[in-house]
Amino acid sequence: MSTSNSKKENKNIKALFSVVCLCIIALGLIVYFSANDKVKTENEVNKQTTLEVTTEVQNPVTVKETTTAATTKPKTTKPQPTEPASMEQGESNTPYKSYYKYPLGETVQSGYSEELVYNKTMGDWRAHAAIDFKGNEGDTVVAINDGLVLDVYSDSMYGQVVVIDHGGKLVAKYCGLKSASVKKGSRVTIGKAIGTLGKVPCEAEEEPHLHFETALDGKSVNPLDVMSKLE
């Protein structure tokens, strides 16, 4: 009986030992595989990180060039060609050019006067706000400078009249024409023929002449001063 019990106890001890050994082996396997999984996971993470870093290096971000107002070169505008004369009333009282042609010869028959002078034709005293250039009927009258014809009309006192804007607020009236060769709106150049000499009705007692008036910014001025013909 005791021998049987001893054998039974030894058998139980062996079985228990086997179970313990199996548990130890199982635990070891669990630890082993867990460690391998952890290493594998870390390797995958490292591999992914390395891949991302490599990708970023291989595919650098491209920065688009931007142009700021400070670095942008301003556009240059080529100066536009100007008209021969302003053709319009400008802000300056300075005539367009410093050189002017005489409208009809160089002989002054009657000078400019703001004082009253006797008019033989009208039989009265009046200011003579003009220069009378002596000539012969049919002589050619020319523009003193470039300009724009503002008007052409017939006047009972001054005969055929041509009005020209010569730029810089200078407007000239060519009075006593027999005929006009320009029309309202025409552009003229210095020395261009604008008509032929006729008579000035209100100065008919005088010898044939061109009654020439100039106004600067609407104010009557001596034509010889404007044309710089006075010494």
PDB file of C-alpha atoms in Angstrom:
ATOM      1  CA  MET A   1       0.000   0.000   0.000  1.00  0.00           C
ATOM      2  CA  SER A   2       2.719   2.461   0.813  1.00  0.00           C
ATOM      3  CA  THR A   3       4.592   1.489  -2.279  1.00  0.00           C
ATOM      4  CA  SER A   4       1.493   2.171  -4.381  1.00  0.00           C
ATOM      5  CA  ASN A   5       1.016   5.561  -2.774  1.00  0.00           C
ATOM      6  CA  SER A   6       4.630   6.463  -3.336  1.00  0.00           C
ATOM      7  CA  LYS A   7       4.314   5.632  -6.992  1.00  0.00           C
ATOM      8  CA  LYS A   8       1.120   7.634  -7.210  1.00  0.00           C
ATOM      9  CA  GLU A   9       2.770  10.652  -5.552  1.00  0.00           C
ATOM     10  CA  ASN A  10       5.768  10.405  -7.859  1.00  0.00           C
ATOM     11  CA  LYS A  11       3.421  10.294 -10.806  1.00  0.00           C
ATOM     12  CA  ASN A  12       1.587  13.383  -9.594  1.00  0.00           C
ATOM     13  CA  ILE A  13       4.862  15.162  -8.983  1.00  0.00           C
ATOM     14  CA  LYS A  14       5.999  14.375 -12.516  1.00  0.00           C
ATOM     15  CA  ALA A  15       2.690  15.545 -13.927  1.00  0.00           C
ATOM     16  CA  LEU A  16       2.909  18.779 -11.960  1.00  0.00           C
ATOM     17  CA  PHE A  17       6.460  19.263 -13.062  1.00  0.00           C
ATOM     18  CA  SER A  18       5.424  18.720 -16.656  1.00  0.00           C
ATOM     19  CA  VAL A  19       2.660  21.282 -16.302  1.00  0.00           C
ATOM     20  CA  VAL A  20       5.067  23.771 -14.746  1.00  0.00           C
ATOM     21  CA  CYS A  21       7.557  23.148 -17.530  1.00  0.00           C
ATOM     22  CA  LEU A  22       4.852  23.684 -20.149  1.00  0.00           C
ATOM     23  CA  CYS A  23       3.792  26.895 -18.449  1.00  0.00           C
ATOM     24  CA  ILE A  24       7.363  28.120 -18.388  1.00  0.00           C
ATOM     25  CA  ILE A  25       7.796  27.214 -22.045  1.00  0.00           C
ATOM     26  CA  ALA A  26       4.527  28.895 -22.924  1.00  0.00           C
ATOM     27  CA  LEU A  27       5.486  32.008 -20.991  1.00  0.00           C
ATOM     28  CA  GLY A  28       8.840  32.065 -22.726  1.00  0.00           C
ATOM     29  CA  LEU A  29       7.190  31.789 -26.108  1.00  0.00           C
ATOM     30  CA  ILE A  30       4.814  34.605 -25.236  1.00  0.00           C
ATOM     31  CA  VAL A  31       7.682  36.841 -24.154  1.00  0.00           C
ATOM     32  CA  TYR A  32       9.690  35.903 -27.235  1.00  0.00           C
ATOM     33  CA  PHE A  33       6.923  36.626 -29.704  1.00  0.00           C
ATOM     34  CA  SER A  34       5.963  39.783 -27.877  1.00  0.00           C
ATOM     35  CA  ALA A  35       9.532  40.996 -28.091  1.00  0.00           C
ATOM     36  CA  ASN A  36       9.668  40.123 -31.797  1.00  0.00           C
ATOM     37  CA  ASP A  37       6.398  41.947 -32.454  1.00  0.00           C
ATOM     38  CA  LYS A  38       7.686  45.001 -30.610  1.00  0.00           C
ATOM     39  CA  VAL A  39      10.947  44.970 -32.592  1.00  0.00           C
ATOM     40  CA  LYS A  40       9.012  44.445 -35.815  1.00  0.00           C
ATOM     41  CA  THR A  41       6.693  47.320 -34.985  1.00  0.00           C
ATOM     42  CA  GLU A  42       9.614  49.581 -34.138  1.00  0.00           C
ATOM     43  CA  ASN A  43      11.344  48.570 -37.359  1.00  0.00           C
ATOM     44  CA  GLU A  44       8.223  49.356 -39.359  1.00  0.00           C
ATOM     45  CA  VAL A  45       7.884  52.717 -37.629  1.00  0.00           C
ATOM     46  CA  ASN A  46      11.554  53.485 -38.252  1.00  0.00           C
ATOM     47  CA  LYS A  47      11.207  52.345 -41.841  1.00  0.00           C
ATOM     48  CA  GLN A  48       8.122  54.539 -42.324  1.00  0.00           C
ATOM     49  CA  THR A  49       9.877  57.499 -40.723  1.00  0.00           C
ATOM     50  CA  THR A  50      12.923  56.932 -42.893  1.00  0.00           C
ATOM     51  CA  LEU A  51      10.696  56.679 -45.962  1.00  0.00           C
ATOM     52  CA  GLU A  52       8.928  59.941 -45.114  1.00  0.00           C
ATOM     53  CA  VAL A  53      12.197  61.752 -44.489  1.00  0.00           C
ATOM     54  CA  THR A  54      13.651  60.363 -47.705  1.00  0.00           C
ATOM     55  CA  THR A  55      10.536  61.368 -49.631  1.00  0.00           C
ATOM     56  CA  GLU A  56      10.692  64.882 -48.248  1.00  0.00           C
ATOM     57  CA  VAL A  57      14.332  65.159 -49.228  1.00  0.00           C
ATOM     58  CA  GLN A  58      13.732  63.750 -52.677  1.00  0.00           C
ATOM     59  CA  ASN A  59      10.672  65.921 -53.243  1.00  0.00           C
ATOM     60  CA  PRO A  60      11.538  69.315 -51.801  1.00  0.00           C
ATOM     61  CA  VAL A  61       8.806  71.906 -51.558  1.00  0.00           C
ATOM     62  CA  THR A  62       8.894  74.326 -54.486  1.00  0.00           C
ATOM     63  CA  VAL A  63       8.408  77.916 -53.446  1.00  0.00           C
ATOM     64  CA  LYS A  64       6.764  80.068 -56.114  1.00  0.00           C
ATOM     65  CA  GLU A  65       8.430  83.345 -56.781  1.00  0.00           C
ATOM     66  CA  THR A  66       6.311  86.294 -55.833  1.00  0.00           C
ATOM     67  CA  THR A  67       6.724  89.813 -57.030  1.00  0.00           C
ATOM     68  CA  THR A  68       6.176  92.569 -54.551  1.00  0.00           C
ATOM     69  CA  ALA A  69       5.510  96.208 -55.206  1.00  0.00           C
ATOM     70  CA  ALA A  70       8.952  97.043 -53.845  1.00  0.00           C
ATOM     71  CA  THR A  71      10.774  94.805 -56.350  1.00  0.00           C
ATOM     72  CA  THR A  72       8.495  95.421 -59.333  1.00  0.00           C
ATOM     73  CA  LYS A  73      10.095  97.709 -61.858  1.00  0.00           C
ATOM     74  CA  PRO A  74       7.815 100.602 -62.733  1.00  0.00           C
ATOM     75  CA  LYS A  75       6.573 100.683 -66.296  1.00  0.00           C
ATOM     76  CA  THR A  76       8.133 103.396 -68.361  1.00  0.00           C
ATOM     77  CA  THR A  77       5.866 105.412 -70.592  1.00  0.00           C
ATOM     78  CA  LYS A  78       7.317 106.885 -73.718  1.00  0.00           C
ATOM     79  CA  PRO A  79       6.560 110.588 -74.075  1.00  0.00           C
ATOM     80  CA  GLN A  80       3.792 111.201 -76.566  1.00  0.00           C
ATOM     81  CA  PRO A  81       4.505 113.559 -79.470  1.00  0.00           C
ATOM     82  CA  THR A  82       2.941 116.970 -78.977  1.00  0.00           C
ATOM     83  CA  GLU A  83       0.942 119.016 -81.429  1.00  0.00           C
ATOM     84  CA  PRO A  84       2.739 121.844 -83.233  1.00  0.00           C
ATOM     85  CA  ALA A  85       0.788 124.210 -80.976  1.00  0.00           C
ATOM     86  CA  SER A  86      -1.509 123.744 -78.013  1.00  0.00           C
ATOM     87  CA  MET A  87      -4.594 124.567 -80.137  1.00  0.00           C
ATOM     88  CA  GLU A  88      -6.451 125.102 -76.873  1.00  0.00           C
ATOM     89  CA  GLN A  89      -6.346 127.692 -74.160  1.00  0.00           C
ATOM     90  CA  GLY A  90      -3.667 126.459 -71.749  1.00  0.00           C
ATOM     91  CA  GLU A  91      -2.761 127.415 -68.194  1.00  0.00           C
ATOM     92  CA  SER A  92       0.262 129.495 -69.172  1.00  0.00           C
ATOM     93  CA  ASN A  93       0.231 132.981 -70.615  1.00  0.00           C
ATOM     94  CA  THR A  94       3.390 132.228 -72.571  1.00  0.00           C
ATOM     95  CA  PRO A  95       2.868 132.057 -76.352  1.00  0.00           C
ATOM     96  CA  TYR A  96       3.731 128.744 -77.965  1.00  0.00           C
ATOM     97  CA  LYS A  97       6.869 129.800 -79.833  1.00  0.00           C
ATOM     98  CA  SER A  98       9.315 132.636 -79.416  1.00  0.00           C
ATOM     99  CA  TYR A  99       9.571 133.219 -83.158  1.00  0.00           C
ATOM    100  CA  TYR A 100       6.712 134.711 -85.176  1.00  0.00           C
ATOM    101  CA  LYS A 101       6.380 135.752 -88.812  1.00  0.00           C
ATOM    102  CA  TYR A 102       4.894 139.039 -89.842  1.00  0.00           C
ATOM    103  CA  PRO A 103       1.386 138.465 -91.214  1.00  0.00           C
ATOM    104  CA  LEU A 104       1.891 140.980 -94.045  1.00  0.00           C
ATOM    105  CA  GLY A 105       5.248 142.615 -94.750  1.00  0.00           C
ATOM    106  CA  GLU A 106       7.067 144.589 -92.049  1.00  0.00           C
ATOM    107  CA  THR A 107       5.736 148.083 -92.650  1.00  0.00           C
ATOM    108  CA  VAL A 108       3.576 149.396 -89.799  1.00  0.00           C
ATOM    109  CA  GLN A 109       1.056 151.943 -91.041  1.00  0.00           C
ATOM    110  CA  SER A 110      -0.636 152.608 -87.693  1.00  0.00           C
ATOM    111  CA  GLY A 111       0.647 151.513 -84.290  1.00  0.00           C
ATOM    112  CA  TYR A 112      -1.004 150.043 -81.236  1.00  0.00           C
ATOM    113  CA  SER A 113      -2.549 152.609 -78.890  1.00  0.00           C
ATOM    114  CA  GLU A 114      -4.724 152.322 -75.823  1.00  0.00           C
ATOM    115  CA  GLU A 115      -5.035 156.071 -75.903  1.00  0.00           C
ATOM    116  CA  LEU A 116      -7.699 157.704 -78.066  1.00  0.00           C
ATOM    117  CA  VAL A 117      -6.636 158.504 -81.612  1.00  0.00           C
ATOM    118  CA  TYR A 118      -8.589 160.182 -84.371  1.00  0.00           C
ATOM    119  CA  ASN A 119     -10.299 157.923 -86.918  1.00  0.00           C
ATOM    120  CA  LYS A 120     -10.740 159.806 -90.211  1.00  0.00           C
ATOM    121  CA  THR A 121     -13.260 157.318 -91.600  1.00  0.00           C
ATOM    122  CA  MET A 122     -15.552 157.318 -88.557  1.00  0.00           C
ATOM    123  CA  GLY A 123     -14.821 160.981 -87.685  1.00  0.00           C
ATOM    124  CA  ASP A 124     -14.291 160.231 -83.978  1.00  0.00           C
ATOM    125  CA  TRP A 125     -11.677 159.450 -81.368  1.00  0.00           C
ATOM    126  CA  ARG A 126     -11.110 155.855 -80.293  1.00  0.00           C
ATOM    127  CA  ALA A 127      -8.421 153.511 -79.074  1.00  0.00           C
ATOM    128  CA  HIS A 128      -6.541 151.592 -81.744  1.00  0.00           C
ATOM    129  CA  ALA A 129      -5.923 148.178 -80.123  1.00  0.00           C
ATOM    130  CA  ALA A 130      -4.211 146.764 -83.199  1.00  0.00           C
ATOM    131  CA  ILE A 131      -1.281 147.076 -85.570  1.00  0.00           C
ATOM    132  CA  ASP A 132      -2.058 148.071 -89.156  1.00  0.00           C
ATOM    133  CA  PHE A 133       0.377 146.422 -91.574  1.00  0.00           C
ATOM    134  CA  LYS A 134       0.603 148.251 -94.896  1.00  0.00           C
ATOM    135  CA  GLY A 135      -0.026 146.270 -98.078  1.00  0.00           C
ATOM    136  CA  ASN A 136      -1.814 146.161-101.398  1.00  0.00           C
ATOM    137  CA  GLU A 137      -5.166 144.616-102.146  1.00  0.00           C
ATOM    138  CA  GLY A 138      -4.707 141.019-103.155  1.00  0.00           C
ATOM    139  CA  ASP A 139      -1.491 140.532-101.134  1.00  0.00           C
ATOM    140  CA  THR A 140      -1.193 137.223 -99.311  1.00  0.00           C
ATOM    141  CA  VAL A 141      -1.786 137.253 -95.565  1.00  0.00           C
ATOM    142  CA  VAL A 142      -0.080 134.457 -93.577  1.00  0.00           C
ATOM    143  CA  ALA A 143      -0.385 132.919 -90.109  1.00  0.00           C
ATOM    144  CA  ILE A 144       2.124 134.326 -87.645  1.00  0.00           C
ATOM    145  CA  ASN A 145       2.540 130.891 -86.062  1.00  0.00           C
ATOM    146  CA  ASP A 146       1.030 127.401 -85.830  1.00  0.00           C
ATOM    147  CA  GLY A 147      -2.557 127.410 -84.679  1.00  0.00           C
ATOM    148  CA  LEU A 148      -6.188 126.413 -84.888  1.00  0.00           C
ATOM    149  CA  VAL A 149      -8.747 128.492 -86.773  1.00  0.00           C
ATOM    150  CA  LEU A 150     -11.457 129.383 -84.261  1.00  0.00           C
ATOM    151  CA  ASP A 151     -13.697 131.344 -86.613  1.00  0.00           C
ATOM    152  CA  VAL A 152     -14.068 132.899 -90.066  1.00  0.00           C
ATOM    153  CA  TYR A 153     -16.733 135.575 -90.550  1.00  0.00           C
ATOM    154  CA  SER A 154     -17.645 138.823 -92.244  1.00  0.00           C
ATOM    155  CA  ASP A 155     -17.925 141.970 -90.137  1.00  0.00           C
ATOM    156  CA  SER A 156     -19.487 145.274 -91.181  1.00  0.00           C
ATOM    157  CA  MET A 157     -16.714 147.240 -89.446  1.00  0.00           C
ATOM    158  CA  TYR A 158     -13.664 145.067 -90.075  1.00  0.00           C
ATOM    159  CA  GLY A 159     -14.485 143.187 -93.259  1.00  0.00           C
ATOM    160  CA  GLN A 160     -13.555 139.516 -93.615  1.00  0.00           C
ATOM    161  CA  VAL A 161     -12.037 138.264 -90.336  1.00  0.00           C
ATOM    162  CA  VAL A 162     -10.064 135.113 -89.498  1.00  0.00           C
ATOM    163  CA  VAL A 163      -9.571 134.266 -85.800  1.00  0.00           C
ATOM    164  CA  ILE A 164      -6.720 131.883 -84.890  1.00  0.00           C
ATOM    165  CA  ASP A 165      -5.717 130.377 -81.551  1.00  0.00           C
ATOM    166  CA  HIS A 166      -1.926 130.263 -81.608  1.00  0.00           C
ATOM    167  CA  GLY A 167      -1.550 128.386 -78.309  1.00  0.00           C
ATOM    168  CA  GLY A 168      -0.559 129.589 -74.848  1.00  0.00           C
ATOM    169  CA  LYS A 169      -3.793 131.624 -74.614  1.00  0.00           C
ATOM    170  CA  LEU A 170      -2.751 133.784 -77.566  1.00  0.00           C
ATOM    171  CA  VAL A 171      -5.587 134.540 -80.003  1.00  0.00           C
ATOM    172  CA  ALA A 172      -5.101 136.693 -83.108  1.00  0.00           C
ATOM    173  CA  LYS A 173      -7.645 138.420 -85.359  1.00  0.00           C
ATOM    174  CA  TYR A 174      -6.698 139.034 -88.994  1.00  0.00           C
ATOM    175  CA  CYS A 175      -9.110 141.763 -90.155  1.00  0.00           C
ATOM    176  CA  GLY A 176      -9.737 143.402 -93.527  1.00  0.00           C
ATOM    177  CA  LEU A 177      -9.347 140.334 -95.733  1.00  0.00           C
ATOM    178  CA  LYS A 178     -10.778 140.187 -99.232  1.00  0.00           C
ATOM    179  CA  SER A 179     -11.027 136.394 -99.077  1.00  0.00           C
ATOM    180  CA  ALA A 180     -10.160 133.612 -96.640  1.00  0.00           C
ATOM    181  CA  SER A 181      -8.458 130.361 -97.666  1.00  0.00           C
ATOM    182  CA  VAL A 182      -9.059 128.580 -94.337  1.00  0.00           C
ATOM    183  CA  LYS A 183     -12.178 127.399 -92.544  1.00  0.00           C
ATOM    184  CA  LYS A 184     -13.245 127.158 -88.926  1.00  0.00           C
ATOM    185  CA  GLY A 185     -11.523 124.126 -87.371  1.00  0.00           C
ATOM    186  CA  SER A 186      -8.609 124.161 -89.822  1.00  0.00           C
ATOM    187  CA  ARG A 187      -5.077 123.766 -88.485  1.00  0.00           C
ATOM    188  CA  VAL A 188      -2.432 126.113 -89.814  1.00  0.00           C
ATOM    189  CA  THR A 189       1.329 126.216 -89.638  1.00  0.00           C
ATOM    190  CA  ILE A 190       3.590 129.222 -89.339  1.00  0.00           C
ATOM    191  CA  GLY A 191       3.730 131.141 -92.646  1.00  0.00           C
ATOM    192  CA  LYS A 192       0.692 129.369 -94.132  1.00  0.00           C
ATOM    193  CA  ALA A 193      -1.502 131.577 -96.344  1.00  0.00           C
ATOM    194  CA  ILE A 194      -4.863 132.224 -94.717  1.00  0.00           C
ATOM    195  CA  GLY A 195      -6.304 134.720 -97.243  1.00  0.00           C
ATOM    196  CA  THR A 196      -5.748 137.833 -99.350  1.00  0.00           C
ATOM    197  CA  LEU A 197      -5.818 141.493 -98.356  1.00  0.00           C
ATOM    198  CA  GLY A 198      -8.941 143.593 -98.900  1.00  0.00           C
ATOM    199  CA  LYS A 199     -10.312 146.620 -97.064  1.00  0.00           C
ATOM    200  CA  VAL A 200     -11.160 147.567 -93.487  1.00  0.00           C
ATOM    201  CA  PRO A 201     -14.550 149.348 -93.687  1.00  0.00           C
ATOM    202  CA  CYS A 202     -14.093 151.347 -90.480  1.00  0.00           C
ATOM    203  CA  GLU A 203     -10.646 152.507 -91.676  1.00  0.00           C
ATOM    204  CA  ALA A 204     -11.443 152.872 -95.383  1.00  0.00           C
ATOM    205  CA  GLU A 205      -9.906 156.392 -95.542  1.00  0.00           C
ATOM    206  CA  GLU A 206      -6.515 154.835 -94.786  1.00  0.00           C
ATOM    207  CA  GLU A 207      -4.348 153.129 -97.375  1.00  0.00           C
ATOM    208  CA  PRO A 208      -4.893 149.356 -97.800  1.00  0.00           C
ATOM    209  CA  HIS A 209      -3.702 147.500 -94.727  1.00  0.00           C
ATOM    210  CA  LEU A 210      -4.235 144.494 -92.490  1.00  0.00           C
ATOM    211  CA  HIS A 211      -5.863 145.389 -89.183  1.00  0.00           C
ATOM    212  CA  PHE A 212      -4.173 142.872 -86.833  1.00  0.00           C
ATOM    213  CA  GLU A 213      -5.301 142.353 -83.221  1.00  0.00           C
ATOM    214  CA  THR A 214      -3.954 140.007 -80.523  1.00  0.00           C
ATOM    215  CA  ALA A 215      -5.313 139.036 -77.121  1.00  0.00           C
ATOM    216  CA  LEU A 216      -3.453 137.142 -74.413  1.00  0.00           C
ATOM    217  CA  ASP A 217      -5.730 135.315 -71.965  1.00  0.00           C
ATOM    218  CA  GLY A 218      -8.617 137.462 -73.225  1.00  0.00           C
ATOM    219  CA  LYS A 219      -6.790 140.772 -72.716  1.00  0.00           C
ATOM    220  CA  SER A 220      -5.778 142.981 -75.623  1.00  0.00           C
ATOM    221  CA  VAL A 221      -1.995 143.229 -76.080  1.00  0.00           C
ATOM    222  CA  ASN A 222       0.340 144.877 -78.558  1.00  0.00           C
ATOM    223  CA  PRO A 223       0.969 142.351 -81.378  1.00  0.00           C
ATOM    224  CA  LEU A 224       4.568 143.536 -81.730  1.00  0.00           C
ATOM    225  CA  ASP A 225       5.207 142.776 -78.064  1.00  0.00           C
ATOM    226  CA  VAL A 226       3.727 139.299 -78.453  1.00  0.00           C
ATOM    227  CA  MET A 227       5.775 138.597 -81.578  1.00  0.00           C
ATOM    228  CA  SER A 228       8.927 140.076 -79.997  1.00  0.00           C
ATOM    229  CA  LYS A 229       9.230 142.488 -82.917  1.00  0.00           C
ATOM    230  CA  LEU A 230       9.875 145.577 -80.787  1.00  0.00           C
ATOM    231  CA  GLU A 231      13.506 146.506 -80.059  1.00  0.00           C
TER     232      GLU A 231
END
